[in-house]
Short mmCIF file of C-alpha atoms in Angstrom, two decimals:
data_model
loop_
_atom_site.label_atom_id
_atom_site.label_comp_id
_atom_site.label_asym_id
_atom_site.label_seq_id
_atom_site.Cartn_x
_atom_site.Cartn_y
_atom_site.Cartn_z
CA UNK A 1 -4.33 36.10 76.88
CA UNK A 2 -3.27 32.34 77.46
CA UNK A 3 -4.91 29.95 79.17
CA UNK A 4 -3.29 26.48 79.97
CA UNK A 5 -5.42 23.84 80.99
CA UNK A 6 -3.51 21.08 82.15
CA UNK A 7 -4.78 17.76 83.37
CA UNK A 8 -2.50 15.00 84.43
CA UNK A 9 -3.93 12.19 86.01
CA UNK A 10 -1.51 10.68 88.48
CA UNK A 11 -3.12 7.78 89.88
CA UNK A 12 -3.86 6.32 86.32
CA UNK A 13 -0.70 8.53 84.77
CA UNK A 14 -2.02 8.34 81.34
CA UNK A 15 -2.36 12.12 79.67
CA UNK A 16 -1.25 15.32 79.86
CA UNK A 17 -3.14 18.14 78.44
CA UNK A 18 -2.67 21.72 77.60
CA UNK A 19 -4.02 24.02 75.44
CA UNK A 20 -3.40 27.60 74.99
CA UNK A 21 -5.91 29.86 74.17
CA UNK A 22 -4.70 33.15 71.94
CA UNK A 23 -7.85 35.10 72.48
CA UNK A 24 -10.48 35.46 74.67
CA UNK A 25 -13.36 34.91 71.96
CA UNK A 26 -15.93 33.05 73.58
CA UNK A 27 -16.32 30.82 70.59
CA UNK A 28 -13.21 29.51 70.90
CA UNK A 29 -13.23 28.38 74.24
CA UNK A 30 -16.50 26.42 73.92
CA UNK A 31 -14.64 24.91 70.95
CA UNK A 32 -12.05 24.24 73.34
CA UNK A 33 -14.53 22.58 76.25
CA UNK A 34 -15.35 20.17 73.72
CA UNK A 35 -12.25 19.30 72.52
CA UNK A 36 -11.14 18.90 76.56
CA UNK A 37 -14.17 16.79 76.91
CA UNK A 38 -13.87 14.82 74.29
CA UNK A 39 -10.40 13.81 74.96
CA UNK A 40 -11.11 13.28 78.45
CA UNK A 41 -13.45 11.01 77.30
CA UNK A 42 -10.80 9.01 75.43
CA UNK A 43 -8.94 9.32 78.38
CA UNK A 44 -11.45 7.11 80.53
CA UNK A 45 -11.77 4.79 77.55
CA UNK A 46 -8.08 4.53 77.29
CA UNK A 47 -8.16 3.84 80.73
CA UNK A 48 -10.72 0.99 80.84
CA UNK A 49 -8.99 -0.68 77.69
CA UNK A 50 -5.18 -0.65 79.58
CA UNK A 51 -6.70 -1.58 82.57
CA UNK A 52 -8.43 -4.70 81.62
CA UNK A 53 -5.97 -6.71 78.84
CA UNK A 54 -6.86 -6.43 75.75
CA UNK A 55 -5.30 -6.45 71.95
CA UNK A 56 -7.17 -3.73 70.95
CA UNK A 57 -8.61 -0.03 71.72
CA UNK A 58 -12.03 0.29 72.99
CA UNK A 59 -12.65 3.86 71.12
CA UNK A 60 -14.27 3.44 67.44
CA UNK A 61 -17.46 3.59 66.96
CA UNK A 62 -17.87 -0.08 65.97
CA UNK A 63 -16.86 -2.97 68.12
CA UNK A 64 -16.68 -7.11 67.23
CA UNK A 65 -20.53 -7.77 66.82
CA UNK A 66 -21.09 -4.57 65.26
CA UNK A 67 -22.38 -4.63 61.71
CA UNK A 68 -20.43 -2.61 59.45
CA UNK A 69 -22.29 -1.35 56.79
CA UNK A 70 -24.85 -0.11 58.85
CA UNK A 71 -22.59 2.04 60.46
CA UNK A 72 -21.21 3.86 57.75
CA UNK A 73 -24.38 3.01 55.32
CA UNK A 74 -24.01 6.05 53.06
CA UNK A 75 -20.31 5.44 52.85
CA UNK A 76 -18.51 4.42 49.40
CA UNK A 77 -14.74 4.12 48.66
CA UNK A 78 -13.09 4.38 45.56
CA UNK A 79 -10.95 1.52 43.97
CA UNK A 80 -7.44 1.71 43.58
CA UNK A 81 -7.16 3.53 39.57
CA UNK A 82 -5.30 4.75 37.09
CA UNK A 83 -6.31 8.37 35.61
CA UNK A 84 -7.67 6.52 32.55
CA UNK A 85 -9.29 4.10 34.55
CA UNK A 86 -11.14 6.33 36.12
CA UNK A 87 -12.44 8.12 33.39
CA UNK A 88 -13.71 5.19 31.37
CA UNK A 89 -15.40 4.08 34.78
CA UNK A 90 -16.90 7.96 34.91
CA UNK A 91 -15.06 8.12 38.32
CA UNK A 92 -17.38 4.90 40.00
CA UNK A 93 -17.23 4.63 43.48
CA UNK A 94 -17.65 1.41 45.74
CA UNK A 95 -20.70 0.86 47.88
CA UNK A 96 -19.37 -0.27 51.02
CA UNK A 97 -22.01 -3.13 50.44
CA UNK A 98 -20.62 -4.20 47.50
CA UNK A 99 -17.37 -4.87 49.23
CA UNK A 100 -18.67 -6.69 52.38
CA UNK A 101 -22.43 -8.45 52.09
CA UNK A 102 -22.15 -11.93 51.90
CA UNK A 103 -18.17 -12.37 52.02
CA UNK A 104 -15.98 -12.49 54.50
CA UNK A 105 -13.23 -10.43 54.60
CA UNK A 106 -10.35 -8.94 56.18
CA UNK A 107 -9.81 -5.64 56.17
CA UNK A 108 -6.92 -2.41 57.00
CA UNK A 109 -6.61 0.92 57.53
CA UNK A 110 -2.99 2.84 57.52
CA UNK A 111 -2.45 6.49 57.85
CA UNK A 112 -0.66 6.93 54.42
CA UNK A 113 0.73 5.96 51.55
CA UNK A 114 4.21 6.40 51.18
CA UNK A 115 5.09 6.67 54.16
CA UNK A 116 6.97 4.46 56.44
CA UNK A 117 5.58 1.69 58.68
CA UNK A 118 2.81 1.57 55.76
CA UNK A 119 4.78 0.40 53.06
CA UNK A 120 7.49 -1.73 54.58
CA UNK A 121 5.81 -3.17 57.29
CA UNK A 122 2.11 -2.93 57.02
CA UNK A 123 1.19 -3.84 53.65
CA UNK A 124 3.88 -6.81 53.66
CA UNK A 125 2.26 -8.46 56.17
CA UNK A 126 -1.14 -9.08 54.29
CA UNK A 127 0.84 -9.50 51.03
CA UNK A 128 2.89 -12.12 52.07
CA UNK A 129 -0.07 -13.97 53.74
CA UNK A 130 -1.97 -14.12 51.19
CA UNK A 131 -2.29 -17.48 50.50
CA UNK A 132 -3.17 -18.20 54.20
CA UNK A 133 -5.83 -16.26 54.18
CA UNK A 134 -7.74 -17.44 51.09
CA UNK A 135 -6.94 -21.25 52.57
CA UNK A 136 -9.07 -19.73 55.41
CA UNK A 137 -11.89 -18.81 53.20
CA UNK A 138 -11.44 -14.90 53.28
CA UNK A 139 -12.93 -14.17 49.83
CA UNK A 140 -10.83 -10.50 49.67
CA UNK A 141 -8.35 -8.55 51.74
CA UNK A 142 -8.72 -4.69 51.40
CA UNK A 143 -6.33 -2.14 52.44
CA UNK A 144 -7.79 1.63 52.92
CA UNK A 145 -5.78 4.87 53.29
CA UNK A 146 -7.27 8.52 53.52
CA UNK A 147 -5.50 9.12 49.78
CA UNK A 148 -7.08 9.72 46.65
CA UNK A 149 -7.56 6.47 44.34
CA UNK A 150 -4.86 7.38 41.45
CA UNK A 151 -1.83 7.91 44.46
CA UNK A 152 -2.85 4.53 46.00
CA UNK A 153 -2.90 2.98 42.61
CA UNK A 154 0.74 3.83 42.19
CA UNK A 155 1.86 3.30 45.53
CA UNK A 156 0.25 -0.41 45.58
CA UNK A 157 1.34 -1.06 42.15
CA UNK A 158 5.12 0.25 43.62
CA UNK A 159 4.73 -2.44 46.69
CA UNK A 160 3.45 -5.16 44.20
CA UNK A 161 0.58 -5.56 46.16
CA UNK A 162 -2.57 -4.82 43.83
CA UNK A 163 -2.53 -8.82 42.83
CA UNK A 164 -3.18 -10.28 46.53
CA UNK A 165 -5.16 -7.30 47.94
CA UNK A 166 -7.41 -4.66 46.98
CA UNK A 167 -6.70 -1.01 47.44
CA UNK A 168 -9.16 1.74 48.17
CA UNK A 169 -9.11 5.19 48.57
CA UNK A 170 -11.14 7.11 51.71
CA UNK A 171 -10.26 10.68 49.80
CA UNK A 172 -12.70 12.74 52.31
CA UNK A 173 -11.72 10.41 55.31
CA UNK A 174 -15.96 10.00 55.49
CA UNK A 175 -15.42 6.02 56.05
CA UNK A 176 -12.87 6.46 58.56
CA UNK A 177 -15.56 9.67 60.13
CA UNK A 178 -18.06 6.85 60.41
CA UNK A 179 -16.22 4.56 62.07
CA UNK A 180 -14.72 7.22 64.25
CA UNK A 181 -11.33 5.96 63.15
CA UNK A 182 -9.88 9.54 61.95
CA UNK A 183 -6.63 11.05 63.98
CA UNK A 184 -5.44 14.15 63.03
CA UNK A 185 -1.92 13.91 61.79
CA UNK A 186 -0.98 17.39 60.98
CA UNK A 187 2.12 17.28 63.47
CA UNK A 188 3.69 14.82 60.64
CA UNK A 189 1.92 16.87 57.76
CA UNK A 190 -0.42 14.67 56.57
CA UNK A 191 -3.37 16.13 58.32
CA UNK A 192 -6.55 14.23 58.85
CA UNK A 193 -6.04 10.48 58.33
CA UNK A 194 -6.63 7.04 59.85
CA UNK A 195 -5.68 4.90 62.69
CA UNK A 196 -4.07 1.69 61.89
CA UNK A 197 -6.32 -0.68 62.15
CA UNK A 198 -7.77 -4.14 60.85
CA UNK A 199 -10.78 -6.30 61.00
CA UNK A 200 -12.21 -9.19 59.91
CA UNK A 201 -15.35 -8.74 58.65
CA UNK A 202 -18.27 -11.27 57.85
CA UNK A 203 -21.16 -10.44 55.64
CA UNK A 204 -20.88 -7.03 56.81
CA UNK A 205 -20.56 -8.13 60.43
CA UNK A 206 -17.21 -7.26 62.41
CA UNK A 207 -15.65 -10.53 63.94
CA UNK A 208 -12.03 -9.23 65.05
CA UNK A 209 -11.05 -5.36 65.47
CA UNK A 210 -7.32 -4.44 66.13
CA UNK A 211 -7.09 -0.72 66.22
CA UNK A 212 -3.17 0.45 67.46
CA UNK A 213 -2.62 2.65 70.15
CA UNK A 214 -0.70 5.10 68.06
CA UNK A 215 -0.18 5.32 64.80
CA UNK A 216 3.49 5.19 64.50
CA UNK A 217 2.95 1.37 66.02
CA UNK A 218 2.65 -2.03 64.15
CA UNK A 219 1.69 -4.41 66.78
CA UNK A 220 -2.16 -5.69 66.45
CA UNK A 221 -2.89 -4.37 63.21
CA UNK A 222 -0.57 -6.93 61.53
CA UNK A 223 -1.79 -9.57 59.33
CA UNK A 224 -0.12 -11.45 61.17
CA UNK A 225 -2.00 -11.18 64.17
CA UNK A 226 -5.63 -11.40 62.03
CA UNK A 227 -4.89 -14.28 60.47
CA UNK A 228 -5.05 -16.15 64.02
CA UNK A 229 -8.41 -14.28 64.79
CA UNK A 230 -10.07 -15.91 61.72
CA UNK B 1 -11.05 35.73 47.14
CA UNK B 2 -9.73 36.66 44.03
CA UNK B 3 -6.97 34.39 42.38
CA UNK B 4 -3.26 35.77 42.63
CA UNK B 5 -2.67 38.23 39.39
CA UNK B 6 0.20 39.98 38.04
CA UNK B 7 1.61 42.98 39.65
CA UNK B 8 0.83 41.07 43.05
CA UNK B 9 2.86 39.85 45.84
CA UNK B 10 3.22 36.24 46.47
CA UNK B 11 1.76 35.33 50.18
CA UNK B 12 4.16 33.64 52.22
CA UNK B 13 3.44 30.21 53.14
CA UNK B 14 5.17 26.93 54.40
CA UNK B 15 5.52 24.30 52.06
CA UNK B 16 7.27 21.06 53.12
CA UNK B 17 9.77 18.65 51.41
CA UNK B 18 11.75 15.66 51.88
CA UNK B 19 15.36 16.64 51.56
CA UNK B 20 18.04 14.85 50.00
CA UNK B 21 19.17 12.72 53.19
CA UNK B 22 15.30 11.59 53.49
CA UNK B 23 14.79 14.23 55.80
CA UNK B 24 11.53 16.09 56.34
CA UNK B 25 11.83 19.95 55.70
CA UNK B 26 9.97 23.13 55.87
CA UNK B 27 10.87 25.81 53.87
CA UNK B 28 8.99 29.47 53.54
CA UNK B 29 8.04 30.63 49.92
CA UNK B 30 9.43 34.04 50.79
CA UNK B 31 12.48 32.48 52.05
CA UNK B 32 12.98 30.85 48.91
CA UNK B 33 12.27 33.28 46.40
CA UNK B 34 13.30 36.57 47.78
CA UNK B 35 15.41 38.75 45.55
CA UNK B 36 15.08 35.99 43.00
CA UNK B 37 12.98 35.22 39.86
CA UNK B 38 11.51 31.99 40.47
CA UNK B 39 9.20 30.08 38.59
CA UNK B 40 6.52 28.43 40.72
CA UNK B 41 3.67 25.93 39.20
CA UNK B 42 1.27 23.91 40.58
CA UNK B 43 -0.43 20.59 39.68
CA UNK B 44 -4.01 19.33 40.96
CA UNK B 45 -2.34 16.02 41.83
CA UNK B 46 0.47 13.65 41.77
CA UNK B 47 0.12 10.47 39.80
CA UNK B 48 -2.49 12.38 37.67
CA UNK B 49 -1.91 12.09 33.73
CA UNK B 50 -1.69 15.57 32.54
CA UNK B 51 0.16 16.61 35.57
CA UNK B 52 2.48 13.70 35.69
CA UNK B 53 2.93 13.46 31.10
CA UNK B 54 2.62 17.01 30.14
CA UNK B 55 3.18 19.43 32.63
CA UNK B 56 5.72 18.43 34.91
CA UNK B 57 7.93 17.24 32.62
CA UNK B 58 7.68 20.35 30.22
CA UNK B 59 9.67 21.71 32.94
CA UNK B 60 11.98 19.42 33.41
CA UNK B 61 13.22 19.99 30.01
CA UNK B 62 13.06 23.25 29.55
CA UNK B 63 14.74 23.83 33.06
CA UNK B 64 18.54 24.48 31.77
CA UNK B 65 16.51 26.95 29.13
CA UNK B 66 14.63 28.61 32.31
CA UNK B 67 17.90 28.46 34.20
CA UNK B 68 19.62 30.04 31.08
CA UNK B 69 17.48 33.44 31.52
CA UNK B 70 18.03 34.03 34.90
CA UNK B 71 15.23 31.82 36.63
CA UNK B 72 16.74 30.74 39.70
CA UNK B 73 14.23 28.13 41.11
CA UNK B 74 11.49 26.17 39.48
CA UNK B 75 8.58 25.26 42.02
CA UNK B 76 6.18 22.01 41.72
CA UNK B 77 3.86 22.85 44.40
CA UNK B 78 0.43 20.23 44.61
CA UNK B 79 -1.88 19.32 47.37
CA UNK B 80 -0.43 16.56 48.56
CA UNK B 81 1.80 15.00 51.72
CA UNK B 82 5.47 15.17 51.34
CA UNK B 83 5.34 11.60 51.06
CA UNK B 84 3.38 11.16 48.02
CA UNK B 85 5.25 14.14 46.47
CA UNK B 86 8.74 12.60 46.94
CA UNK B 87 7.18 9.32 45.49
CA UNK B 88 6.54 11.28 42.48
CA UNK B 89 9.36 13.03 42.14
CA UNK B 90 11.34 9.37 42.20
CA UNK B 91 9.37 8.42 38.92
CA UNK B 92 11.47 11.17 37.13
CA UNK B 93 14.62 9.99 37.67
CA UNK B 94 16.45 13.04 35.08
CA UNK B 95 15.18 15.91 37.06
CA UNK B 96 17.94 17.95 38.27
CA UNK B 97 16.26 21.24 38.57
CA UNK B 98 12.37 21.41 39.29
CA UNK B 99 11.70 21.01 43.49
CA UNK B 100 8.71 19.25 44.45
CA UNK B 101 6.93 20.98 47.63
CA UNK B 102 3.87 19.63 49.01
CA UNK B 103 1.07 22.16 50.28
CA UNK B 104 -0.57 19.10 52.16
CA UNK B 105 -3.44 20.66 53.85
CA UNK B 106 -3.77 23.58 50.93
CA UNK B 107 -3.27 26.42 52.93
CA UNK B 108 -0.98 27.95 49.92
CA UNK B 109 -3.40 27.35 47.41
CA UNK B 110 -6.27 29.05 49.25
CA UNK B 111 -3.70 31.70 50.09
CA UNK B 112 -3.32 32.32 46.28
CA UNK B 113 -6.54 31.98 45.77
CA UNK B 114 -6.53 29.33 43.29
CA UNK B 115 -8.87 26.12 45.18
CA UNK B 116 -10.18 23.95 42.85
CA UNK B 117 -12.85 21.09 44.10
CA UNK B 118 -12.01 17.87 42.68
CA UNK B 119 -13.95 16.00 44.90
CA UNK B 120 -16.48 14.45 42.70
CA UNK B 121 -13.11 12.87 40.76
CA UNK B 122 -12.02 11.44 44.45
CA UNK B 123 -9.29 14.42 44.51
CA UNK B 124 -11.23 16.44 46.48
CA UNK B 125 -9.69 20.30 47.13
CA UNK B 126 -7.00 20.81 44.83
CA UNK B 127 -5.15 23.31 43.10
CA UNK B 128 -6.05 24.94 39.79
CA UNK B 129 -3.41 24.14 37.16
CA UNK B 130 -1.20 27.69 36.88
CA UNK B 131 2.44 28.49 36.41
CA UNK B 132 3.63 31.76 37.46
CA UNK B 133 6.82 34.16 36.95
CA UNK B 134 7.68 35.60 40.22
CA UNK B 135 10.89 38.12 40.59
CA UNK B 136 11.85 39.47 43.85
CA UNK B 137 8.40 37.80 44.84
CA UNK B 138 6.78 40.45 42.34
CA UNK B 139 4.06 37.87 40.45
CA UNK B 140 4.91 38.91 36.38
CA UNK B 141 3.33 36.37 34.88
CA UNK B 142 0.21 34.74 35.83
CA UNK B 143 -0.88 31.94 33.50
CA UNK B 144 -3.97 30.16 35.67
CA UNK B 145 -5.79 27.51 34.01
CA UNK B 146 -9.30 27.63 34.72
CA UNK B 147 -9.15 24.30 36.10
CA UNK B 148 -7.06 20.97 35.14
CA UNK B 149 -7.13 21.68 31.51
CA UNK B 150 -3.62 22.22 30.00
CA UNK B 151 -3.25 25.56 27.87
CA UNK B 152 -1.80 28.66 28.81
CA UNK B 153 0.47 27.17 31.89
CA UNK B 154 3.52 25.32 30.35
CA UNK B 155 6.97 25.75 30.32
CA UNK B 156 7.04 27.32 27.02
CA UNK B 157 4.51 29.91 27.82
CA UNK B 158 6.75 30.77 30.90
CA UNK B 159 9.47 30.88 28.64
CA UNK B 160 7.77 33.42 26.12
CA UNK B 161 7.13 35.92 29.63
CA UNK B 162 10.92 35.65 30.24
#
């Protein structure tokens, strides 16, 4: 039985959506209501955001003012490692306290390592700025990726970027679930992994927030673009 | 469910690859290993030590031995993006022989029963470490670590089932 729910919204001509339903479980179309709903919801928030100017999406849930750690308080990432580093360090993880209280710094998310915009565009532009943005006082710039720690490890040590900026790994996505920064990716085959995004952060408080409109873009999320936010 | 044994038939499943012209592929385990005798392992992760010293390149050399007695494919599947896998593959630049297939969500590991939870080592689900002898997608050889250790599943124990 197929069902095909299709919305398109002509005055503001921003989505189309359909969904077909296989079966006529009623399970699955609740699960389906809420999936409508909630993307309707980004919808109106898309909506709001293109309608008034503005370099960044409105949907995560943070915003500039917002105070990071308390968002995703339970939250810890795991440092860029080798294997062996992560033995002798029993497998440590990162409180996301211990990376933000009392510094300031600047911060990205990309959906992969590897792959394309990520490692020849992304990444570069916080490498190569590096300097600038300790000459602004940024104590450390972190780049996050829904990857396990020892694949980021060789992927920043590949782009020659572990000197200038810190690499962590968001294995389970649960940061990027906090900060309601997850997409699902699956069409490319990487699954569940992150906007690309980037804020500057001060002693756990968020001062700039760039999130792109679609993954496959580099536009705000450029270091680039922080460093004039700072 | 019950891990894939001998005397078994392989699930299908869609595995994906990047191919030689940097393009993304798809390809169907039964697709390629029908009316063949493949060998197909798997490795909890890419850039992992055991996986990336021992066991991956045990059968890179003893591929042209594998190749020798009639084994027409050798599989590296993990549970990882294609990305990361063709990354990997790069840092062993003398393979000529073993493919590297990515199962990035690990719907062929479940299907084969053979999950392992590394999440605790920032992994999190994986695949057991195993190497199995497939012919006409018939599993004859089923050597399935019990999790990353690095005993019964090398080349050379695929080459003794041969």
């Amino acid at each position: 039985m197929k069902h095909d729910f299709s919305c398109r919204n002509k005055t503001r001509n921003v989505y189309i959506l359909s969904f077909h339903c296989a079966t006529k479980k009623r399970g699955k179309f609740e699960e389906m209501a809420m999936a409508f709903s909630a993307l309707l919801k980004r919808t109106s928030v898309i909506n709001s955001a293109i309608g008034g100017f503005q370099a960044s999406r409105a949907f995560a849930s943070v915003a500039v003012g917002s105070d990071l750690i308390s968002a995703a308080s339970d939250v810890s990432l795991q440092r860029a490692r080798s294997w062996d580093e992560g033995v002798s360090s029993k497998f440590a993880t990162t409180p996301l306290t211990d990376i933000f209280k009392g510094k300031k710094v600047v911060i990205f998310g990309l959906p992969g390592a590897y792959t394309g915009v990520c490692s020849a565009q992304h990444v570069p532009s916080y490498n190569r700025n590096i300097d600038s943005f300790k000459m602004k006082g940024i104590d450390s710039v972190i780049c996050v990726a829904v990857n396990d720690p020892y694949t980021i490890n060789a992927w920043a040590e590949k782009l020659q970027a572990k000197e200038a900026i810190e690499f962590y790994g968001d294995f389970d996505g649960s940061f990027h679930k906090k900060l309601d920064l997850m997409i699902d990716l699956s069409a490319a085959l990487l699954g569940p992994r992150s906007h690309r995004w980037s804020a500057y952060v001060d002693d756990g408080k968020i001062k700039a927030l760039n999130i792109e409109k679609a993954p496959s873009e580099f536009d705000v999320s450029s270091g680039d673009v922080i460093l004039q936010q700072i | 469910m019950a891990p894939i044994a001998v005397g078994d038939v392989i699930p299908d499943g869609t595995l994906a690859y990047f191919d030689d012209q940097d393009q993304l592929q798809s390809v169907s385990v039964h697709t390629l290993a029908a009316g063949k005798k493949v060998v197909l392992f798997a490795v909890p992760g890419a850039f992992t030590p055991t996986c990336s010293m021992k066991h991956v390149p045990g059968f890179i050399e003893k591929a042209d031995e594998l190749k020798s007695k009639g084994v027409e494919e050798i599989l590296c599947v993990s549970v990882n993006d294609p990305f990361v896998m063709k990354a990997w593959a790069k840092t062993y630049p003398d393979n000529k022989h073993v493919k590297f297939l990515a199962d990035g969500s690990g719907t062929y590991t479940k299907s084969l029963g053979v999950e392992l939870d590394l999440s605790d080592k920032g992994l999190g689900i994986r695949s057991r470490r195993f190497a199995l002898l497939v012919e006409d997608l018939k599993v004859k050889a089923a050597n399935i670590e019990s999790g990353g250790e690095f005993t019964v599943s090398s080349a050379d124990d695929i080459l003794k089932a041969l």
